[in-house]
Amino acid sequence: MIKKSVVEEAEQIQLAIELIRLGARLQMLESQTTLSRERLIKLYKELKGVSPPKGMLPFSTDWFLTWQPNIHSSIFLNIYNFLVEYADLKGIHAVMKAYKIYLEQVGKDAQDEPVLSLTRAWTLVRFVESRMLKLVPCTCCTGNFVVNAYDLNQNYQCGICHIPSRAGKTKLAKEALEKSLAVNA
């Protein structure tokens, strides 16, 4: 008969609670805790008041390479690498701490969704660990940015130094411009 430790179970529940509060998806919770799926769903409903979202986790590396997500992914990954190297954090605890610092740095408002979700941040770390993505320094600003590990990146210029022509042309930017024009009219 296997003995279950009450302390270990409490630690797993606390980890799940913290992950849910940071926005973790059910698949991430299942892979990072030893709690059953039923228990995680119940915990999610209790904390969020709704069932966990359904659907597959993102798997494409392409999202991390587009302009705005690349900048946010690079900020997160640099924070994560610093914590792993200098703060002696590992695994999911390093991801959670780096994500909290990332949220502080990008100034996430309560009503705004951050560009990088916790699930995407966790996926990014997995892509880097599997050597699908990596950090490369920009030849202009020398900052480290996320790139495809299989691309040629010798003279890489980041999206900040070499802004793409469509950068900033999001729906949100368009709505903000329309609001300011309506107020000034």
mmCIF file with all atom_site columns, C-alpha atoms in Angstrom:
data_model
loop_
_atom_site.group_PDB
_atom_site.id
_atom_site.type_symbol
_atom_site.label_atom_id
_atom_site.label_alt_id
_atom_site.label_comp_id
_atom_site.label_asym_id
_atom_site.label_entity_id
_atom_site.label_seq_id
_atom_site.pdbx_PDB_ins_code
_atom_site.Cartn_x
_atom_site.Cartn_y
_atom_site.Cartn_z
_atom_site.occupancy
_atom_site.B_iso_or_equiv
_atom_site.pdbx_formal_charge
_atom_site.auth_seq_id
_atom_site.auth_comp_id
_atom_site.auth_asym_id
_atom_site.auth_atom_id
_atom_site.pdbx_PDB_model_num
ATOM 1   C CA . MET A 1 1   ? 0.000   0.000  0.000   1.00 0.00 ? 1   MET A CA 1
ATOM 2   C CA . ILE A 1 2   ? 1.343   3.396  -1.007  1.00 0.00 ? 2   ILE A CA 1
ATOM 3   C CA . LYS A 1 3   ? 1.297   6.056  1.681   1.00 0.00 ? 3   LYS A CA 1
ATOM 4   C CA . LYS A 1 4   ? 0.270   9.520  0.570   1.00 0.00 ? 4   LYS A CA 1
ATOM 5   C CA . SER A 1 5   ? 1.926   12.414 2.289   1.00 0.00 ? 5   SER A CA 1
ATOM 6   C CA . VAL A 1 6   ? -0.480  15.107 3.411   1.00 0.00 ? 6   VAL A CA 1
ATOM 7   C CA . VAL A 1 7   ? 2.296   17.704 3.151   1.00 0.00 ? 7   VAL A CA 1
ATOM 8   C CA . GLU A 1 8   ? 3.169   16.700 -0.437  1.00 0.00 ? 8   GLU A CA 1
ATOM 9   C CA . GLU A 1 9   ? -0.498  16.834 -1.425  1.00 0.00 ? 9   GLU A CA 1
ATOM 10  C CA . ALA A 1 10  ? -0.861  20.274 0.172   1.00 0.00 ? 10  ALA A CA 1
ATOM 11  C CA . GLU A 1 11  ? 2.211   21.487 -1.753  1.00 0.00 ? 11  GLU A CA 1
ATOM 12  C CA . GLN A 1 12  ? 0.728   20.166 -5.005  1.00 0.00 ? 12  GLN A CA 1
ATOM 13  C CA . ILE A 1 13  ? -2.585  21.916 -4.305  1.00 0.00 ? 13  ILE A CA 1
ATOM 14  C CA . GLN A 1 14  ? -0.756  25.169 -3.500  1.00 0.00 ? 14  GLN A CA 1
ATOM 15  C CA . LEU A 1 15  ? 1.241   24.885 -6.738  1.00 0.00 ? 15  LEU A CA 1
ATOM 16  C CA . ALA A 1 16  ? -1.959  24.266 -8.714  1.00 0.00 ? 16  ALA A CA 1
ATOM 17  C CA . ILE A 1 17  ? -3.661  27.270 -7.075  1.00 0.00 ? 17  ILE A CA 1
ATOM 18  C CA . GLU A 1 18  ? -0.752  29.554 -7.938  1.00 0.00 ? 18  GLU A CA 1
ATOM 19  C CA . LEU A 1 19  ? -0.643  28.264 -11.519 1.00 0.00 ? 19  LEU A CA 1
ATOM 20  C CA . ILE A 1 20  ? -4.404  28.748 -11.953 1.00 0.00 ? 20  ILE A CA 1
ATOM 21  C CA . ARG A 1 21  ? -4.171  32.310 -10.608 1.00 0.00 ? 21  ARG A CA 1
ATOM 22  C CA . LEU A 1 22  ? -1.441  33.030 -13.152 1.00 0.00 ? 22  LEU A CA 1
ATOM 23  C CA . GLY A 1 23  ? -3.655  31.693 -15.952 1.00 0.00 ? 23  GLY A CA 1
ATOM 24  C CA . ALA A 1 24  ? -2.429  28.124 -16.506 1.00 0.00 ? 24  ALA A CA 1
ATOM 25  C CA . ARG A 1 25  ? -4.463  25.859 -18.759 1.00 0.00 ? 25  ARG A CA 1
ATOM 26  C CA . LEU A 1 26  ? -5.618  22.427 -17.584 1.00 0.00 ? 26  LEU A CA 1
ATOM 27  C CA . GLN A 1 27  ? -3.051  20.543 -19.698 1.00 0.00 ? 27  GLN A CA 1
ATOM 28  C CA . MET A 1 28  ? -0.257  22.522 -18.069 1.00 0.00 ? 28  MET A CA 1
ATOM 29  C CA . LEU A 1 29  ? -1.657  21.835 -14.607 1.00 0.00 ? 29  LEU A CA 1
ATOM 30  C CA . GLU A 1 30  ? -1.832  18.116 -15.354 1.00 0.00 ? 30  GLU A CA 1
ATOM 31  C CA . SER A 1 31  ? 1.782   17.972 -16.487 1.00 0.00 ? 31  SER A CA 1
ATOM 32  C CA . GLN A 1 32  ? 3.171   20.042 -13.594 1.00 0.00 ? 32  GLN A CA 1
ATOM 33  C CA . THR A 1 33  ? 1.266   18.562 -10.646 1.00 0.00 ? 33  THR A CA 1
ATOM 34  C CA . THR A 1 34  ? 0.459   15.072 -9.430  1.00 0.00 ? 34  THR A CA 1
ATOM 35  C CA . LEU A 1 35  ? -3.195  15.917 -8.797  1.00 0.00 ? 35  LEU A CA 1
ATOM 36  C CA . SER A 1 36  ? -5.909  14.092 -10.718 1.00 0.00 ? 36  SER A CA 1
ATOM 37  C CA . ARG A 1 37  ? -7.686  15.742 -13.637 1.00 0.00 ? 37  ARG A CA 1
ATOM 38  C CA . GLU A 1 38  ? -10.978 15.713 -11.711 1.00 0.00 ? 38  GLU A CA 1
ATOM 39  C CA . ARG A 1 39  ? -9.367  17.405 -8.725  1.00 0.00 ? 39  ARG A CA 1
ATOM 40  C CA . LEU A 1 40  ? -7.756  20.049 -10.936 1.00 0.00 ? 40  LEU A CA 1
ATOM 41  C CA . ILE A 1 41  ? -11.071 20.797 -12.692 1.00 0.00 ? 41  ILE A CA 1
ATOM 42  C CA . LYS A 1 42  ? -12.797 21.143 -9.330  1.00 0.00 ? 42  LYS A CA 1
ATOM 43  C CA . LEU A 1 43  ? -10.036 23.428 -8.058  1.00 0.00 ? 43  LEU A CA 1
ATOM 44  C CA . TYR A 1 44  ? -10.155 25.512 -11.251 1.00 0.00 ? 44  TYR A CA 1
ATOM 45  C CA . LYS A 1 45  ? -13.938 25.950 -10.983 1.00 0.00 ? 45  LYS A CA 1
ATOM 46  C CA . GLU A 1 46  ? -13.642 26.923 -7.333  1.00 0.00 ? 46  GLU A CA 1
ATOM 47  C CA . LEU A 1 47  ? -10.986 29.570 -8.013  1.00 0.00 ? 47  LEU A CA 1
ATOM 48  C CA . LYS A 1 48  ? -12.204 30.992 -11.335 1.00 0.00 ? 48  LYS A CA 1
ATOM 49  C CA . GLY A 1 49  ? -15.938 30.312 -11.071 1.00 0.00 ? 49  GLY A CA 1
ATOM 50  C CA . VAL A 1 50  ? -15.983 28.728 -14.541 1.00 0.00 ? 50  VAL A CA 1
ATOM 51  C CA . SER A 1 51  ? -14.834 25.505 -16.151 1.00 0.00 ? 51  SER A CA 1
ATOM 52  C CA . PRO A 1 52  ? -11.297 25.460 -17.543 1.00 0.00 ? 52  PRO A CA 1
ATOM 53  C CA . PRO A 1 53  ? -11.004 26.392 -21.232 1.00 0.00 ? 53  PRO A CA 1
ATOM 54  C CA . LYS A 1 54  ? -10.997 23.496 -23.651 1.00 0.00 ? 54  LYS A CA 1
ATOM 55  C CA . GLY A 1 55  ? -8.808  22.994 -26.686 1.00 0.00 ? 55  GLY A CA 1
ATOM 56  C CA . MET A 1 56  ? -5.274  22.134 -27.548 1.00 0.00 ? 56  MET A CA 1
ATOM 57  C CA . LEU A 1 57  ? -2.213  23.986 -26.312 1.00 0.00 ? 57  LEU A CA 1
ATOM 58  C CA . PRO A 1 58  ? -0.259  26.064 -28.828 1.00 0.00 ? 58  PRO A CA 1
ATOM 59  C CA . PHE A 1 59  ? 2.410   24.017 -30.563 1.00 0.00 ? 59  PHE A CA 1
ATOM 60  C CA . SER A 1 60  ? 3.787   26.193 -33.363 1.00 0.00 ? 60  SER A CA 1
ATOM 61  C CA . THR A 1 61  ? 7.033   28.063 -32.840 1.00 0.00 ? 61  THR A CA 1
ATOM 62  C CA . ASP A 1 62  ? 5.888   30.657 -35.396 1.00 0.00 ? 62  ASP A CA 1
ATOM 63  C CA . TRP A 1 63  ? 3.875   32.673 -32.856 1.00 0.00 ? 63  TRP A CA 1
ATOM 64  C CA . PHE A 1 64  ? 7.049   33.448 -30.871 1.00 0.00 ? 64  PHE A CA 1
ATOM 65  C CA . LEU A 1 65  ? 8.766   34.835 -33.985 1.00 0.00 ? 65  LEU A CA 1
ATOM 66  C CA . THR A 1 66  ? 6.174   37.449 -34.976 1.00 0.00 ? 66  THR A CA 1
ATOM 67  C CA . TRP A 1 67  ? 6.931   41.058 -34.084 1.00 0.00 ? 67  TRP A CA 1
ATOM 68  C CA . GLN A 1 68  ? 5.155   41.877 -30.778 1.00 0.00 ? 68  GLN A CA 1
ATOM 69  C CA . PRO A 1 69  ? 5.105   38.313 -29.364 1.00 0.00 ? 69  PRO A CA 1
ATOM 70  C CA . ASN A 1 70  ? 8.833   38.039 -30.119 1.00 0.00 ? 70  ASN A CA 1
ATOM 71  C CA . ILE A 1 71  ? 9.647   41.101 -28.036 1.00 0.00 ? 71  ILE A CA 1
ATOM 72  C CA . HIS A 1 72  ? 7.547   39.862 -25.104 1.00 0.00 ? 72  HIS A CA 1
ATOM 73  C CA . SER A 1 73  ? 8.855   36.296 -25.424 1.00 0.00 ? 73  SER A CA 1
ATOM 74  C CA . SER A 1 74  ? 12.411  37.613 -25.444 1.00 0.00 ? 74  SER A CA 1
ATOM 75  C CA . ILE A 1 75  ? 11.806  39.688 -22.311 1.00 0.00 ? 75  ILE A CA 1
ATOM 76  C CA . PHE A 1 76  ? 10.373  36.654 -20.527 1.00 0.00 ? 76  PHE A CA 1
ATOM 77  C CA . LEU A 1 77  ? 13.095  34.254 -21.676 1.00 0.00 ? 77  LEU A CA 1
ATOM 78  C CA . ASN A 1 78  ? 15.884  36.611 -20.614 1.00 0.00 ? 78  ASN A CA 1
ATOM 79  C CA . ILE A 1 79  ? 14.308  36.906 -17.161 1.00 0.00 ? 79  ILE A CA 1
ATOM 80  C CA . TYR A 1 80  ? 13.868  33.119 -16.991 1.00 0.00 ? 80  TYR A CA 1
ATOM 81  C CA . ASN A 1 81  ? 17.500  32.458 -17.969 1.00 0.00 ? 81  ASN A CA 1
ATOM 82  C CA . PHE A 1 82  ? 18.728  34.964 -15.371 1.00 0.00 ? 82  PHE A CA 1
ATOM 83  C CA . LEU A 1 83  ? 16.696  33.280 -12.622 1.00 0.00 ? 83  LEU A CA 1
ATOM 84  C CA . VAL A 1 84  ? 17.896  29.810 -13.605 1.00 0.00 ? 84  VAL A CA 1
ATOM 85  C CA . GLU A 1 85  ? 21.521  30.932 -13.707 1.00 0.00 ? 85  GLU A CA 1
ATOM 86  C CA . TYR A 1 86  ? 21.697  33.250 -10.687 1.00 0.00 ? 86  TYR A CA 1
ATOM 87  C CA . ALA A 1 87  ? 18.699  32.579 -8.415  1.00 0.00 ? 87  ALA A CA 1
ATOM 88  C CA . ASP A 1 88  ? 19.035  28.790 -8.359  1.00 0.00 ? 88  ASP A CA 1
ATOM 89  C CA . LEU A 1 89  ? 15.439  28.270 -9.514  1.00 0.00 ? 89  LEU A CA 1
ATOM 90  C CA . LYS A 1 90  ? 14.427  25.356 -11.716 1.00 0.00 ? 90  LYS A CA 1
ATOM 91  C CA . GLY A 1 91  ? 11.454  23.946 -13.553 1.00 0.00 ? 91  GLY A CA 1
ATOM 92  C CA . ILE A 1 92  ? 7.981   25.306 -13.048 1.00 0.00 ? 92  ILE A CA 1
ATOM 93  C CA . HIS A 1 93  ? 9.074   27.490 -10.123 1.00 0.00 ? 93  HIS A CA 1
ATOM 94  C CA . ALA A 1 94  ? 11.508  29.349 -12.405 1.00 0.00 ? 94  ALA A CA 1
ATOM 95  C CA . VAL A 1 95  ? 8.777   29.735 -15.054 1.00 0.00 ? 95  VAL A CA 1
ATOM 96  C CA . MET A 1 96  ? 6.287   31.100 -12.492 1.00 0.00 ? 96  MET A CA 1
ATOM 97  C CA . LYS A 1 97  ? 8.768   33.555 -10.945 1.00 0.00 ? 97  LYS A CA 1
ATOM 98  C CA . ALA A 1 98  ? 9.955   34.754 -14.368 1.00 0.00 ? 98  ALA A CA 1
ATOM 99  C CA . TYR A 1 99  ? 6.359   35.177 -15.498 1.00 0.00 ? 99  TYR A CA 1
ATOM 100 C CA . LYS A 1 100 ? 5.498   37.270 -12.427 1.00 0.00 ? 100 LYS A CA 1
ATOM 101 C CA . ILE A 1 101 ? 8.513   39.509 -13.080 1.00 0.00 ? 101 ILE A CA 1
ATOM 102 C CA . TYR A 1 102 ? 7.560   39.718 -16.777 1.00 0.00 ? 102 TYR A CA 1
ATOM 103 C CA . LEU A 1 103 ? 4.056   40.909 -15.797 1.00 0.00 ? 103 LEU A CA 1
ATOM 104 C CA . GLU A 1 104 ? 5.584   43.572 -13.542 1.00 0.00 ? 104 GLU A CA 1
ATOM 105 C CA . GLN A 1 105 ? 7.903   44.769 -16.316 1.00 0.00 ? 105 GLN A CA 1
ATOM 106 C CA . VAL A 1 106 ? 5.281   45.035 -19.049 1.00 0.00 ? 106 VAL A CA 1
ATOM 107 C CA . GLY A 1 107 ? 2.913   46.863 -16.711 1.00 0.00 ? 107 GLY A CA 1
ATOM 108 C CA . LYS A 1 108 ? -0.059  44.546 -17.162 1.00 0.00 ? 108 LYS A CA 1
ATOM 109 C CA . ASP A 1 109 ? -3.288  46.280 -16.190 1.00 0.00 ? 109 ASP A CA 1
ATOM 110 C CA . ALA A 1 110 ? -6.074  44.330 -14.505 1.00 0.00 ? 110 ALA A CA 1
ATOM 111 C CA . GLN A 1 111 ? -8.353  44.641 -17.554 1.00 0.00 ? 111 GLN A CA 1
ATOM 112 C CA . ASP A 1 112 ? -5.691  43.948 -20.196 1.00 0.00 ? 112 ASP A CA 1
ATOM 113 C CA . GLU A 1 113 ? -4.544  40.512 -21.264 1.00 0.00 ? 113 GLU A CA 1
ATOM 114 C CA . PRO A 1 114 ? -0.750  40.238 -21.394 1.00 0.00 ? 114 PRO A CA 1
ATOM 115 C CA . VAL A 1 115 ? 0.740   39.472 -24.802 1.00 0.00 ? 115 VAL A CA 1
ATOM 116 C CA . LEU A 1 116 ? 2.452   36.403 -23.364 1.00 0.00 ? 116 LEU A CA 1
ATOM 117 C CA . SER A 1 117 ? 0.270   34.036 -21.326 1.00 0.00 ? 117 SER A CA 1
ATOM 118 C CA . LEU A 1 118 ? 1.699   31.702 -18.703 1.00 0.00 ? 118 LEU A CA 1
ATOM 119 C CA . THR A 1 119 ? 0.919   28.710 -20.918 1.00 0.00 ? 119 THR A CA 1
ATOM 120 C CA . ARG A 1 120 ? 2.783   30.278 -23.850 1.00 0.00 ? 120 ARG A CA 1
ATOM 121 C CA . ALA A 1 121 ? 5.705   31.161 -21.562 1.00 0.00 ? 121 ALA A CA 1
ATOM 122 C CA . TRP A 1 122 ? 5.872   27.545 -20.357 1.00 0.00 ? 122 TRP A CA 1
ATOM 123 C CA . THR A 1 123 ? 5.648   26.336 -23.968 1.00 0.00 ? 123 THR A CA 1
ATOM 124 C CA . LEU A 1 124 ? 8.452   28.738 -24.936 1.00 0.00 ? 124 LEU A CA 1
ATOM 125 C CA . VAL A 1 125 ? 10.726  27.248 -22.277 1.00 0.00 ? 125 VAL A CA 1
ATOM 126 C CA . ARG A 1 126 ? 9.903   23.761 -23.573 1.00 0.00 ? 126 ARG A CA 1
ATOM 127 C CA . PHE A 1 127 ? 10.718  24.840 -27.166 1.00 0.00 ? 127 PHE A CA 1
ATOM 128 C CA . VAL A 1 128 ? 14.067  26.272 -26.035 1.00 0.00 ? 128 VAL A CA 1
ATOM 129 C CA . GLU A 1 129 ? 14.893  23.147 -24.010 1.00 0.00 ? 129 GLU A CA 1
ATOM 130 C CA . SER A 1 130 ? 14.129  20.999 -27.064 1.00 0.00 ? 130 SER A CA 1
ATOM 131 C CA . ARG A 1 131 ? 16.379  23.290 -29.163 1.00 0.00 ? 131 ARG A CA 1
ATOM 132 C CA . MET A 1 132 ? 13.632  24.427 -31.530 1.00 0.00 ? 132 MET A CA 1
ATOM 133 C CA . LEU A 1 133 ? 14.074  28.066 -30.474 1.00 0.00 ? 133 LEU A CA 1
ATOM 134 C CA . LYS A 1 134 ? 17.040  29.926 -29.010 1.00 0.00 ? 134 LYS A CA 1
ATOM 135 C CA . LEU A 1 135 ? 18.231  33.393 -28.016 1.00 0.00 ? 135 LEU A CA 1
ATOM 136 C CA . VAL A 1 136 ? 20.509  35.321 -30.380 1.00 0.00 ? 136 VAL A CA 1
ATOM 137 C CA . PRO A 1 137 ? 21.986  38.803 -29.821 1.00 0.00 ? 137 PRO A CA 1
ATOM 138 C CA . CYS A 1 138 ? 20.832  41.630 -32.076 1.00 0.00 ? 138 CYS A CA 1
ATOM 139 C CA . THR A 1 139 ? 23.703  43.126 -34.088 1.00 0.00 ? 139 THR A CA 1
ATOM 140 C CA . CYS A 1 140 ? 22.418  46.678 -33.365 1.00 0.00 ? 140 CYS A CA 1
ATOM 141 C CA . CYS A 1 141 ? 21.354  46.786 -29.713 1.00 0.00 ? 141 CYS A CA 1
ATOM 142 C CA . THR A 1 142 ? 23.037  43.534 -28.524 1.00 0.00 ? 142 THR A CA 1
ATOM 143 C CA . GLY A 1 143 ? 19.852  42.458 -26.712 1.00 0.00 ? 143 GLY A CA 1
ATOM 144 C CA . ASN A 1 144 ? 19.050  38.736 -26.843 1.00 0.00 ? 144 ASN A CA 1
ATOM 145 C CA . PHE A 1 145 ? 15.959  37.790 -28.851 1.00 0.00 ? 145 PHE A CA 1
ATOM 146 C CA . VAL A 1 146 ? 14.078  34.561 -29.565 1.00 0.00 ? 146 VAL A CA 1
ATOM 147 C CA . VAL A 1 147 ? 14.803  33.091 -32.999 1.00 0.00 ? 147 VAL A CA 1
ATOM 148 C CA . ASN A 1 148 ? 14.256  29.812 -34.799 1.00 0.00 ? 148 ASN A CA 1
ATOM 149 C CA . ALA A 1 149 ? 17.224  27.587 -33.993 1.00 0.00 ? 149 ALA A CA 1
ATOM 150 C CA . TYR A 1 150 ? 17.415  26.318 -37.578 1.00 0.00 ? 150 TYR A CA 1
ATOM 151 C CA . ASP A 1 151 ? 17.447  29.711 -39.319 1.00 0.00 ? 151 ASP A CA 1
ATOM 152 C CA . LEU A 1 152 ? 20.598  31.587 -40.288 1.00 0.00 ? 152 LEU A CA 1
ATOM 153 C CA . ASN A 1 153 ? 20.984  34.238 -37.586 1.00 0.00 ? 153 ASN A CA 1
ATOM 154 C CA . GLN A 1 154 ? 24.497  35.634 -38.125 1.00 0.00 ? 154 GLN A CA 1
ATOM 155 C CA . ASN A 1 155 ? 23.462  39.264 -38.739 1.00 0.00 ? 155 ASN A CA 1
ATOM 156 C CA . TYR A 1 156 ? 20.199  39.199 -36.791 1.00 0.00 ? 156 TYR A CA 1
ATOM 157 C CA . GLN A 1 157 ? 18.396  42.494 -36.200 1.00 0.00 ? 157 GLN A CA 1
ATOM 158 C CA . CYS A 1 158 ? 15.570  42.493 -33.665 1.00 0.00 ? 158 CYS A CA 1
ATOM 159 C CA . GLY A 1 159 ? 12.048  43.808 -34.186 1.00 0.00 ? 159 GLY A CA 1
ATOM 160 C CA . ILE A 1 160 ? 12.856  46.904 -32.137 1.00 0.00 ? 160 ILE A CA 1
ATOM 161 C CA . CYS A 1 161 ? 15.896  47.971 -34.183 1.00 0.00 ? 161 CYS A CA 1
ATOM 162 C CA . HIS A 1 162 ? 14.359  46.904 -37.494 1.00 0.00 ? 162 HIS A CA 1
ATOM 163 C CA . ILE A 1 163 ? 10.619  47.516 -37.085 1.00 0.00 ? 163 ILE A CA 1
ATOM 164 C CA . PRO A 1 164 ? 8.462   45.702 -39.659 1.00 0.00 ? 164 PRO A CA 1
ATOM 165 C CA . SER A 1 165 ? 6.229   47.905 -41.825 1.00 0.00 ? 165 SER A CA 1
ATOM 166 C CA . ARG A 1 166 ? 3.003   46.479 -40.326 1.00 0.00 ? 166 ARG A CA 1
ATOM 167 C CA . ALA A 1 167 ? 4.146   46.775 -36.697 1.00 0.00 ? 167 ALA A CA 1
ATOM 168 C CA . GLY A 1 168 ? 1.649   48.422 -34.378 1.00 0.00 ? 168 GLY A CA 1
ATOM 169 C CA . LYS A 1 169 ? -1.218  48.132 -36.824 1.00 0.00 ? 169 LYS A CA 1
ATOM 170 C CA . THR A 1 170 ? -3.324  46.061 -34.466 1.00 0.00 ? 170 THR A CA 1
ATOM 171 C CA . LYS A 1 171 ? -7.059  46.280 -33.915 1.00 0.00 ? 171 LYS A CA 1
ATOM 172 C CA . LEU A 1 172 ? -6.426  47.821 -30.478 1.00 0.00 ? 172 LEU A CA 1
ATOM 173 C CA . ALA A 1 173 ? -4.208  50.562 -31.968 1.00 0.00 ? 173 ALA A CA 1
ATOM 174 C CA . LYS A 1 174 ? -6.839  51.274 -34.621 1.00 0.00 ? 174 LYS A CA 1
ATOM 175 C CA . GLU A 1 175 ? -9.574  51.588 -31.970 1.00 0.00 ? 175 GLU A CA 1
ATOM 176 C CA . ALA A 1 176 ? -7.404  53.920 -29.871 1.00 0.00 ? 176 ALA A CA 1
ATOM 177 C CA . LEU A 1 177 ? -6.800  56.126 -32.906 1.00 0.00 ? 177 LEU A CA 1
ATOM 178 C CA . GLU A 1 178 ? -10.523 56.211 -33.716 1.00 0.00 ? 178 GLU A CA 1
ATOM 179 C CA . LYS A 1 179 ? -11.326 57.188 -30.099 1.00 0.00 ? 179 LYS A CA 1
ATOM 180 C CA . SER A 1 180 ? -8.809  60.027 -30.114 1.00 0.00 ? 180 SER A CA 1
ATOM 181 C CA . LEU A 1 181 ? -10.159 61.305 -33.431 1.00 0.00 ? 181 LEU A CA 1
ATOM 182 C CA . ALA A 1 182 ? -13.742 61.191 -32.087 1.00 0.00 ? 182 ALA A CA 1
ATOM 183 C CA . VAL A 1 183 ? -12.743 63.111 -28.943 1.00 0.00 ? 183 VAL A CA 1
ATOM 184 C CA . ASN A 1 184 ? -10.913 65.778 -30.960 1.00 0.00 ? 184 ASN A CA 1
ATOM 185 C CA . ALA A 1 185 ? -13.766 66.202 -33.465 1.00 0.00 ? 185 ALA A CA 1
#
